[in-house]
Amino acid sequence: MLYLLALAAFMIADYYFFVDKALANGIISSGIALSIYGIIVLIQSHYISTRRLLLSTVPFLAFYMLPFIFFVEKIKDEIFGEIIFYTFAIGYFAFMSSMAYISKRTPITKKLMLAGLSTGLMGLLFGTFIFLDKKPIYTVIANILFIFSHYKMWEYVITKDAQETSSEI
């Protein structure tokens, strides 16, 4: 159900991205969808070591905050909060999906990690397009990563649910 809710939020975000002067609403909707993805990972990743999680947080945040050095001055004040929320949601999903794979290296968690990392790269490319350089190639690659990320997340959810169902029988 959470996965379907996330997809609905992504559809709402897509609608707002095409409505004039509704960029902030699109960013919020997309951030909510990515947060739901993060919640899905959190609920299903009870095997992540708390110690490993704590030790990995600081290096990940240091690496993750590097793009802000280039983007922060370019972000308009009207959407600054929304951009921060969206960026946090991307980072949380990418971090938790990577931690799930590092903690339990299986083909299922590999799908999840690929979804998270492609989402993080997608966000970086969209940020580059919006705030630094308006080359269309950035949006083309970002959209391909967006599709790939959703496909891998779908594979993860379906495979994980099928595995849990077969182990219950």
mmCIF file of C-alpha atoms in Angstrom:
data_model
loop_
_atom_site.group_PDB
_atom_site.id
_atom_site.type_symbol
_atom_site.label_atom_id
_atom_site.label_comp_id
_atom_site.label_asym_id
_atom_site.label_seq_id
_atom_site.Cartn_x
_atom_site.Cartn_y
_atom_site.Cartn_z
ATOM 1 C CA MET A 1 0.000 0.000 0.000
ATOM 2 C CA LEU A 2 2.826 2.414 0.813
ATOM 3 C CA TYR A 3 4.350 1.774 -2.591
ATOM 4 C CA LEU A 4 1.074 2.642 -4.311
ATOM 5 C CA LEU A 5 0.763 5.761 -2.158
ATOM 6 C CA ALA A 6 4.271 6.804 -3.231
ATOM 7 C CA LEU A 7 3.389 6.288 -6.888
ATOM 8 C CA ALA A 8 0.251 8.405 -6.453
ATOM 9 C CA ALA A 9 2.363 11.185 -4.895
ATOM 10 C CA PHE A 10 4.760 10.968 -7.856
ATOM 11 C CA MET A 11 1.818 11.300 -10.283
ATOM 12 C CA ILE A 12 0.602 14.386 -8.397
ATOM 13 C CA ALA A 13 4.150 15.776 -8.556
ATOM 14 C CA ASP A 14 4.275 15.200 -12.315
ATOM 15 C CA TYR A 15 1.023 17.119 -12.685
ATOM 16 C CA TYR A 16 2.319 20.065 -10.640
ATOM 17 C CA PHE A 17 5.607 20.177 -12.551
ATOM 18 C CA PHE A 18 3.607 21.028 -15.678
ATOM 19 C CA VAL A 19 1.350 23.636 -14.016
ATOM 20 C CA ASP A 20 2.624 27.197 -14.223
ATOM 21 C CA LYS A 21 3.905 28.520 -10.869
ATOM 22 C CA ALA A 22 3.357 25.184 -9.092
ATOM 23 C CA LEU A 23 6.999 24.069 -8.900
ATOM 24 C CA ALA A 24 6.970 24.165 -5.095
ATOM 25 C CA ASN A 25 3.927 21.858 -4.975
ATOM 26 C CA GLY A 26 5.616 19.438 -7.383
ATOM 27 C CA ILE A 27 8.768 19.425 -5.284
ATOM 28 C CA ILE A 28 6.757 18.785 -2.104
ATOM 29 C CA SER A 29 4.757 15.958 -3.714
ATOM 30 C CA SER A 30 7.908 14.360 -5.071
ATOM 31 C CA GLY A 31 9.598 14.748 -1.681
ATOM 32 C CA ILE A 32 6.644 13.055 0.007
ATOM 33 C CA ALA A 33 6.845 10.159 -2.471
ATOM 34 C CA LEU A 34 10.568 9.745 -1.870
ATOM 35 C CA SER A 35 9.983 9.914 1.880
ATOM 36 C CA ILE A 36 7.472 7.080 1.531
ATOM 37 C CA TYR A 37 10.119 5.092 -0.344
ATOM 38 C CA GLY A 38 12.435 5.743 2.595
ATOM 39 C CA ILE A 39 9.757 4.568 5.028
ATOM 40 C CA ILE A 40 9.313 1.366 3.005
ATOM 41 C CA VAL A 41 13.026 0.700 3.308
ATOM 42 C CA LEU A 42 13.034 1.521 7.020
ATOM 43 C CA ILE A 43 10.102 -0.807 7.760
ATOM 44 C CA GLN A 44 11.635 -3.699 5.827
ATOM 45 C CA SER A 45 15.271 -3.302 6.873
ATOM 46 C CA HIS A 46 15.302 -4.408 10.493
ATOM 47 C CA TYR A 47 18.627 -6.139 9.829
ATOM 48 C CA ILE A 48 20.614 -2.898 9.434
ATOM 49 C CA SER A 49 23.106 -2.628 12.268
ATOM 50 C CA THR A 50 22.584 0.485 14.380
ATOM 51 C CA ARG A 51 26.341 0.767 14.889
ATOM 52 C CA ARG A 52 27.013 0.579 11.139
ATOM 53 C CA LEU A 53 24.235 3.091 10.521
ATOM 54 C CA LEU A 54 25.682 5.591 12.987
ATOM 55 C CA LEU A 55 29.245 5.167 11.717
ATOM 56 C CA SER A 56 28.133 5.634 8.095
ATOM 57 C CA THR A 57 25.949 8.689 8.636
ATOM 58 C CA VAL A 58 28.686 11.311 8.992
ATOM 59 C CA PRO A 59 30.716 10.320 5.896
ATOM 60 C CA PHE A 60 27.539 9.996 3.847
ATOM 61 C CA LEU A 61 26.272 13.424 4.932
ATOM 62 C CA ALA A 62 29.637 15.020 4.192
ATOM 63 C CA PHE A 63 29.617 13.536 0.693
ATOM 64 C CA TYR A 64 25.927 14.260 0.177
ATOM 65 C CA MET A 65 26.210 17.928 1.151
ATOM 66 C CA LEU A 66 28.922 18.692 -1.438
ATOM 67 C CA PRO A 67 26.447 19.664 -4.207
ATOM 68 C CA PHE A 68 24.909 22.262 -1.890
ATOM 69 C CA ILE A 69 28.141 24.222 -2.126
ATOM 70 C CA PHE A 70 27.330 24.791 -5.802
ATOM 71 C CA PHE A 71 23.523 25.047 -5.582
ATOM 72 C CA VAL A 72 22.719 26.931 -2.374
ATOM 73 C CA GLU A 73 23.319 30.425 -3.747
ATOM 74 C CA LYS A 74 21.177 29.719 -6.806
ATOM 75 C CA ILE A 75 18.084 28.470 -4.952
ATOM 76 C CA LYS A 76 15.313 31.066 -4.761
ATOM 77 C CA ASP A 77 14.120 31.905 -1.262
ATOM 78 C CA GLU A 78 10.500 31.102 -2.187
ATOM 79 C CA ILE A 79 11.290 27.417 -2.734
ATOM 80 C CA PHE A 80 14.314 26.986 -0.456
ATOM 81 C CA GLY A 81 12.421 24.971 2.176
ATOM 82 C CA GLU A 82 10.865 22.715 -0.438
ATOM 83 C CA ILE A 83 14.250 22.071 -2.067
ATOM 84 C CA ILE A 84 15.770 21.201 1.321
ATOM 85 C CA PHE A 85 12.892 18.767 2.044
ATOM 86 C CA TYR A 86 13.187 17.170 -1.407
ATOM 87 C CA THR A 87 16.955 16.862 -1.093
ATOM 88 C CA PHE A 88 16.635 15.325 2.365
ATOM 89 C CA ALA A 89 14.104 12.790 1.035
ATOM 90 C CA ILE A 90 16.432 11.813 -1.818
ATOM 91 C CA GLY A 91 19.378 11.531 0.541
ATOM 92 C CA TYR A 92 17.455 9.505 3.097
ATOM 93 C CA PHE A 93 16.231 7.038 0.469
ATOM 94 C CA ALA A 94 19.678 6.718 -1.152
ATOM 95 C CA PHE A 95 21.372 6.284 2.225
ATOM 96 C CA MET A 96 18.913 3.743 3.646
ATOM 97 C CA SER A 97 18.832 1.693 0.440
ATOM 98 C CA SER A 98 22.636 1.599 0.370
ATOM 99 C CA MET A 99 22.763 0.637 4.047
ATOM 100 C CA ALA A 100 20.251 -2.157 3.421
ATOM 101 C CA TYR A 101 22.539 -3.599 0.763
ATOM 102 C CA ILE A 102 25.703 -3.174 2.829
ATOM 103 C CA SER A 103 24.035 -4.870 5.797
ATOM 104 C CA LYS A 104 22.530 -7.762 3.834
ATOM 105 C CA ARG A 105 24.051 -8.377 0.410
ATOM 106 C CA THR A 106 21.363 -10.174 -1.542
ATOM 107 C CA PRO A 107 19.985 -9.787 -5.071
ATOM 108 C CA ILE A 108 16.880 -8.187 -3.538
ATOM 109 C CA THR A 109 18.772 -5.520 -1.598
ATOM 110 C CA LYS A 110 20.965 -4.921 -4.649
ATOM 111 C CA LYS A 111 17.821 -3.867 -6.557
ATOM 112 C CA LEU A 112 16.994 -1.503 -3.715
ATOM 113 C CA MET A 113 20.486 -0.038 -3.636
ATOM 114 C CA LEU A 114 20.385 0.567 -7.405
ATOM 115 C CA ALA A 115 17.045 2.355 -6.963
ATOM 116 C CA GLY A 116 18.472 4.569 -4.227
ATOM 117 C CA LEU A 117 21.724 5.420 -5.970
ATOM 118 C CA SER A 118 20.026 6.180 -9.289
ATOM 119 C CA THR A 119 17.567 8.437 -7.416
ATOM 120 C CA GLY A 120 20.477 10.295 -5.817
ATOM 121 C CA LEU A 121 22.219 10.751 -9.156
ATOM 122 C CA MET A 122 18.929 11.823 -10.748
ATOM 123 C CA GLY A 123 18.522 14.531 -8.094
ATOM 124 C CA LEU A 124 22.049 15.757 -8.700
ATOM 125 C CA LEU A 125 21.450 15.992 -12.457
ATOM 126 C CA PHE A 126 18.123 17.812 -12.032
ATOM 127 C CA GLY A 127 19.810 20.221 -9.625
ATOM 128 C CA THR A 128 22.562 20.830 -12.141
ATOM 129 C CA PHE A 129 19.978 21.508 -14.856
ATOM 130 C CA ILE A 130 17.791 23.787 -12.729
ATOM 131 C CA PHE A 131 20.463 25.749 -10.890
ATOM 132 C CA LEU A 132 23.717 25.605 -12.871
ATOM 133 C CA ASP A 133 23.542 24.648 -16.526
ATOM 134 C CA LYS A 134 20.401 24.351 -18.670
ATOM 135 C CA LYS A 135 21.762 21.683 -21.017
ATOM 136 C CA PRO A 136 18.937 19.316 -22.041
ATOM 137 C CA ILE A 137 21.227 16.283 -21.754
ATOM 138 C CA TYR A 138 21.003 16.605 -17.964
ATOM 139 C CA THR A 139 17.230 16.198 -18.007
ATOM 140 C CA VAL A 140 17.371 13.332 -20.502
ATOM 141 C CA ILE A 141 19.801 11.366 -18.344
ATOM 142 C CA ALA A 142 17.943 12.347 -15.159
ATOM 143 C CA ASN A 143 14.654 11.100 -16.617
ATOM 144 C CA ILE A 144 16.261 7.806 -17.636
ATOM 145 C CA LEU A 145 17.578 7.439 -14.085
ATOM 146 C CA PHE A 146 14.125 8.321 -12.745
ATOM 147 C CA ILE A 147 12.551 5.512 -14.777
ATOM 148 C CA PHE A 148 15.341 3.084 -13.842
ATOM 149 C CA SER A 149 14.950 3.955 -10.166
ATOM 150 C CA HIS A 150 11.219 3.303 -10.195
ATOM 151 C CA TYR A 151 11.722 0.056 -12.071
ATOM 152 C CA LYS A 152 14.276 -1.160 -9.510
ATOM 153 C CA MET A 153 12.040 -0.086 -6.638
ATOM 154 C CA TRP A 154 9.143 -1.952 -8.231
ATOM 155 C CA GLU A 155 11.366 -5.035 -8.618
ATOM 156 C CA TYR A 156 12.413 -4.737 -4.982
ATOM 157 C CA VAL A 157 8.848 -4.449 -3.676
ATOM 158 C CA ILE A 158 7.527 -7.297 -5.847
ATOM 159 C CA THR A 159 10.470 -9.612 -5.151
ATOM 160 C CA LYS A 160 10.483 -8.868 -1.421
ATOM 161 C CA ASP A 161 6.724 -9.450 -1.145
ATOM 162 C CA ALA A 162 6.962 -12.683 -3.178
ATOM 163 C CA GLN A 163 9.806 -13.924 -0.983
ATOM 164 C CA GLU A 164 7.907 -13.122 2.226
ATOM 165 C CA THR A 165 4.748 -14.803 0.893
ATOM 166 C CA SER A 166 6.613 -17.970 -0.125
ATOM 167 C CA SER A 167 8.374 -18.202 3.250
ATOM 168 C CA GLU A 168 5.003 -17.963 5.045
ATOM 169 C CA ILE A 169 3.559 -20.887 3.084
#
